[in-house]
XYZ file of C-alpha atoms in Angstrom:
363
model
C 26.112 -9.345 43.584
C 23.327 -7.325 45.146
C 23.589 -3.559 44.857
C 23.853 -1.336 47.904
C 20.189 -0.393 47.442
C 19.019 -4.012 47.123
C 20.981 -5.168 50.150
C 19.814 -2.335 52.374
C 16.191 -2.678 51.292
C 16.336 -6.397 52.050
C 17.500 -5.556 55.575
C 14.318 -3.509 55.881
C 12.278 -6.592 54.935
C 11.449 -5.399 51.407
C 12.485 -6.566 47.951
C 14.047 -4.437 45.232
C 12.536 -4.691 41.761
C 14.510 -7.131 39.628
C 15.875 -5.590 36.442
C 14.012 -8.211 34.348
C 10.667 -7.578 36.041
C 7.923 -5.482 34.432
C 9.838 -5.470 31.159
C 7.281 -3.278 29.370
C 7.625 -0.575 32.038
C 11.418 -0.557 32.275
C 11.937 2.504 30.003
C 9.581 4.558 32.182
C 11.182 3.314 35.406
C 14.667 4.098 34.098
C 13.591 7.587 33.035
C 12.174 8.245 36.482
C 15.163 6.823 38.340
C 17.534 8.973 36.283
C 15.436 12.044 37.164
C 15.370 11.212 40.857
C 19.111 10.684 41.043
C 19.685 13.953 39.211
C 17.380 15.872 41.571
C 19.073 14.322 44.615
C 22.560 15.157 43.349
C 21.517 18.695 42.395
C 20.100 19.381 45.859
C 23.147 17.866 47.574
C 25.508 19.997 45.520
C 23.616 23.145 46.487
C 22.944 22.425 50.146
C 24.992 19.507 51.464
C 27.987 18.625 49.268
C 28.897 14.946 49.444
C 25.480 13.825 50.615
C 23.889 10.936 48.701
C 20.663 8.948 48.817
C 20.286 5.338 47.667
C 17.220 5.403 45.378
C 15.373 2.611 43.618
C 12.121 0.789 42.961
C 10.637 -2.014 45.001
C 8.486 -4.891 43.812
C 6.323 -4.783 46.962
C 2.823 -3.398 46.421
C 1.614 -3.033 50.006
C 3.035 0.478 50.359
C 3.694 3.411 48.042
C 7.161 4.483 49.138
C 9.689 4.265 51.957
C 12.118 6.852 53.267
C 14.632 5.735 55.848
C 17.942 6.563 57.466
C 20.180 3.842 58.837
C 23.827 3.480 59.796
C 24.786 3.429 56.095
C 22.938 6.618 55.175
C 19.657 7.568 53.526
C 17.412 5.474 51.290
C 14.244 6.013 49.236
C 12.352 3.054 47.780
C 9.267 3.587 45.638
C 6.940 0.730 44.800
C 6.972 0.106 41.044
C 3.204 -0.215 41.363
C 2.962 3.574 41.803
C 4.276 4.741 38.396
C 2.582 1.808 36.660
C -0.763 2.663 38.263
C -0.412 6.345 37.458
C 0.594 5.737 33.848
C -2.374 3.442 33.317
C -4.786 5.839 35.059
C -3.628 8.951 33.195
C -3.770 7.171 29.837
C -7.244 5.837 30.524
C -8.529 9.193 31.777
C -7.317 10.952 28.651
C -9.323 8.513 26.501
C -12.478 10.365 27.623
C -13.594 13.258 25.445
C -14.328 15.447 28.469
C -10.837 15.247 29.994
C -8.393 17.994 28.963
C -10.114 18.646 25.614
C -7.616 21.449 24.884
C -4.889 18.846 24.293
C -6.462 17.295 21.216
C -9.785 16.141 19.862
C -10.927 12.638 18.952
C -12.502 11.716 15.646
C -16.215 10.996 15.201
C -15.661 7.269 15.652
C -14.268 7.649 19.157
C -16.106 5.872 21.968
C -15.235 6.602 25.590
C -13.951 3.568 27.506
C -16.063 1.712 30.018
C -15.837 3.023 33.602
C -13.821 0.928 36.024
C -13.774 0.241 39.754
C -11.600 2.824 41.566
C -9.691 -0.009 43.243
C -8.297 -0.969 39.838
C -6.740 2.469 39.487
C -4.279 1.762 42.292
C -3.527 -1.844 41.375
C -1.646 -1.176 38.175
C 0.808 -4.065 38.429
C -1.842 -6.674 39.272
C -4.910 -5.139 37.586
C -6.726 -7.279 35.028
C -8.248 -4.204 33.380
C -6.612 -3.850 29.934
C -4.213 -0.941 29.512
C -5.476 1.520 26.931
C -3.909 4.641 25.443
C -5.413 7.579 23.564
C -5.411 7.355 19.772
C -4.334 11.003 19.624
C -0.522 11.155 19.760
C -0.392 14.486 21.608
C -2.835 13.219 24.219
C -0.622 10.173 24.698
C 2.358 12.488 25.258
C 0.292 14.272 27.880
C -0.351 11.023 29.772
C 3.394 10.417 30.012
C 4.029 13.999 31.107
C 1.378 13.757 33.833
C 2.932 10.518 35.090
C 6.394 12.077 35.307
C 5.056 15.138 37.150
C 3.108 13.064 39.669
C 6.159 10.878 40.298
C 8.327 13.956 40.806
C 5.978 14.890 43.629
C 6.095 11.393 45.154
C 9.884 11.479 45.112
C 10.156 15.006 46.521
C 7.809 14.080 49.362
C 10.194 11.283 50.339
C 13.119 13.677 49.977
C 11.290 15.968 52.395
C 11.297 13.235 55.018
C 15.076 12.883 54.642
C 16.195 16.461 54.082
C 14.018 17.879 56.838
C 15.365 15.365 59.352
C 12.234 13.226 59.773
C 13.995 9.926 59.085
C 16.837 10.749 61.488
C 14.238 11.736 64.085
C 12.505 8.371 63.607
C 15.817 6.483 63.729
C 16.617 8.042 67.092
C 13.288 6.714 68.381
C 13.957 3.212 67.061
C 11.671 3.408 64.008
C 13.052 1.882 60.836
C 11.536 4.374 58.398
C 8.438 5.996 56.946
C 6.141 3.881 54.834
C 3.673 5.818 52.710
C 0.540 3.798 53.270
C -2.456 4.381 55.461
C -1.944 2.588 58.761
C -2.131 3.146 62.479
C 0.955 5.070 63.649
C 3.667 3.486 65.753
C 3.199 4.520 69.373
C 6.702 6.001 69.543
C 5.454 8.932 67.456
C 2.000 10.283 68.207
C -0.686 10.606 65.562
C -0.479 14.384 65.501
C 3.325 14.253 65.209
C 3.108 11.799 62.305
C 0.562 14.005 60.576
C 2.602 17.148 61.189
C 5.688 15.507 59.677
C 3.644 14.378 56.676
C 2.400 17.929 56.214
C 5.991 19.188 56.361
C 7.051 16.648 53.698
C 4.097 17.682 51.521
C 5.053 21.355 51.832
C 8.668 20.478 50.989
C 7.461 18.697 47.842
C 4.993 21.412 46.854
C 7.742 24.003 47.167
C 10.197 21.849 45.197
C 7.689 21.587 42.351
C 8.085 25.331 41.689
C 11.577 24.707 40.309
C 12.298 24.609 36.584
C 12.131 20.842 36.221
C 10.466 20.360 32.863
C 11.813 21.230 29.452
C 9.493 23.189 27.144
C 6.974 20.867 25.530
C 6.550 22.160 21.950
C 3.641 19.788 21.350
C 1.627 21.161 24.300
C -1.167 23.519 23.179
C -1.605 26.593 25.333
C -4.881 27.478 27.019
C -5.087 31.006 25.614
C -7.595 32.261 28.181
C -5.397 31.062 31.042
C -2.194 32.446 29.565
C -3.866 35.829 29.119
C -5.555 35.886 32.521
C -2.931 34.274 34.753
C 0.282 34.955 32.860
C 2.809 33.104 30.723
C 3.384 29.490 31.713
C -0.046 29.053 33.275
C -0.943 26.150 30.994
C 2.022 24.082 32.166
C 1.413 25.091 35.767
C -2.201 23.900 35.525
C -1.006 20.599 34.041
C 1.431 20.114 36.942
C -1.238 20.823 39.534
C -3.718 18.528 37.777
C -1.181 15.692 37.889
C -0.534 16.017 41.617
C -4.202 16.439 42.588
C -5.297 13.513 40.407
C -2.578 11.266 41.848
C -4.071 11.884 45.303
C -7.628 11.604 44.011
C -7.387 8.084 42.632
C -6.885 6.852 46.193
C -10.676 7.409 46.415
C -10.795 8.180 50.097
C -14.017 9.174 51.833
C -14.306 12.941 52.193
C -14.355 13.142 55.963
C -12.210 14.160 58.900
C -14.125 11.864 61.276
C -11.217 9.453 61.836
C -8.435 12.032 61.834
C -7.263 11.256 65.375
C -6.242 7.691 64.509
C -4.463 8.309 61.200
C -0.818 8.316 60.204
C -1.370 10.755 57.312
C -3.612 13.802 57.035
C -6.783 13.105 55.016
C -6.037 13.367 51.302
C -8.545 16.161 50.761
C -6.728 18.307 53.296
C -3.375 17.312 51.809
C -4.598 18.364 48.356
C -5.111 21.879 49.474
C -2.131 22.502 51.712
C 0.153 21.040 49.011
C -1.291 23.309 46.337
C -1.506 26.305 48.676
C 2.162 25.913 49.641
C 2.938 25.627 45.931
C 1.093 28.889 45.260
C 2.882 30.614 48.130
C 6.307 29.422 46.976
C 5.600 30.590 43.424
C 4.615 33.985 44.747
C 7.860 34.290 46.712
C 10.094 32.947 43.918
C 8.562 34.460 40.810
C 6.143 37.107 41.994
C 3.176 35.189 40.593
C 0.006 36.445 42.251
C -0.971 33.906 44.929
C -4.649 34.880 44.791
C -4.770 34.213 41.049
C -2.866 30.948 41.490
C -5.403 29.813 44.067
C -8.151 30.675 41.589
C -6.375 28.375 39.123
C -6.219 25.679 41.792
C -9.986 25.718 42.223
C -10.496 25.263 38.501
C -7.856 22.535 38.244
C -9.358 20.562 41.123
C -12.788 20.625 39.488
C -11.211 19.374 36.272
C -9.506 16.517 38.099
C -12.754 15.633 39.872
C -14.421 15.475 36.464
C -11.707 13.171 35.149
C -12.091 10.858 38.134
C -15.868 10.813 37.710
C -15.533 9.883 34.024
C -13.048 7.105 34.837
C -15.278 5.549 37.467
C -18.725 6.218 35.966
C -19.761 8.486 38.831
C -21.277 11.921 39.051
C -18.801 14.691 39.825
C -18.695 14.807 43.614
C -17.874 18.162 45.243
C -17.611 16.622 48.736
C -13.819 16.518 48.777
C -13.448 20.106 47.630
C -16.050 21.178 50.170
C -14.186 19.382 52.955
C -10.839 20.793 51.833
C -12.116 24.363 52.110
C -14.244 23.798 55.204
C -13.785 25.391 58.611
C -13.276 21.890 59.997
C -10.283 21.377 57.708
C -8.924 24.844 58.481
C -9.157 24.116 62.200
C -7.450 20.753 61.708
C -4.538 22.278 59.796
C -4.372 24.921 62.528
C -3.803 22.159 65.092
C -0.938 20.772 63.025
C 0.595 24.226 62.692
C 0.368 24.713 66.447
C 2.177 21.390 66.876
C 4.979 22.389 64.492
C 6.845 24.718 66.941
C 7.214 21.766 69.318
C 8.649 19.463 66.632
C 10.765 21.883 64.662
C 13.540 22.410 67.272
C 14.035 18.630 67.410
C 14.381 18.429 63.614
C 16.619 21.451 63.156
C 19.903 19.720 64.093
C 18.924 16.658 62.012
C 18.131 18.340 58.692
C 20.386 17.717 55.689
C 20.747 21.354 54.665
C 18.446 24.180 53.728
C 15.859 25.656 56.037
C 12.863 24.217 57.824
C 9.674 26.232 57.723
C 9.545 28.956 60.375
C 7.649 28.043 63.510
C 4.938 30.565 62.678
C 4.000 29.456 59.183
C 4.433 26.937 56.393
């Protein structure tokens, strides 16, 4: 008998991942699904007792994730291709000497892997590029940790669509749900509204990532300079931010805002920075961590992730994305989304699942 998740996803025209599929990856998928269900239950207990979300993986590879609300409730489906692609990409990246050298060194016989086409980084399930893992055990642990962190962000972004009322808003307009893939928006929601909602979901996820979600990792070496300069826990924070930035980066999108008026999602380089900036702001409010210093960390982390991507793909480190992210053009674009937020927020307020939407004046 099909589960509630499988049946409802089929009604949406998608297929749930069969429990015998991707046998090698099943332990990772189970670990992630257990985490997601725990996070969902924890948030419901705190903010909306009795609320539940049907969560699972899909075998479809033509989207990253779906968030939807229907007559039976809320649902999140994540393509199994996403964690598989990320696990493969993080493992391969950490096989390069130049990537996160503080984690562990390679012996003199180590040879960096051959660069690969960026398209193969996001085709984990169907890629013909062999999966490789670092010979250093600690570095291999790091690849798994990075995968889990990046997937936490993917899940929390989808939770943002549900908890902040986006899926109920779409349902009222006759849209079946949000699919996380670049495509032309449905005409029932304008491009700027779609992009504003995506920004809100990103901010929700960035804020959620400030919670204590990860157990201490006794194998993780500390970056002494960072711990001394930025405070205790800065090594783990830098690892978390690296994971999220790199997960965006492997999409390998052109660093431009030229086509912004016809997009469903904000350009990834802009998303990078408002996600991490909202993260820094939330940390400052919750823990008192200095936001200016955190943003200094962000700049360093993003350069490190750009270096990892360059090594993976055999390219020179390209500052174009960072330049665009900090440009006046990007600032003006985000300003337009923020100006649109006061128009959308009152419509979402009665639809949210608990908690508070961002004030109309700021994210």
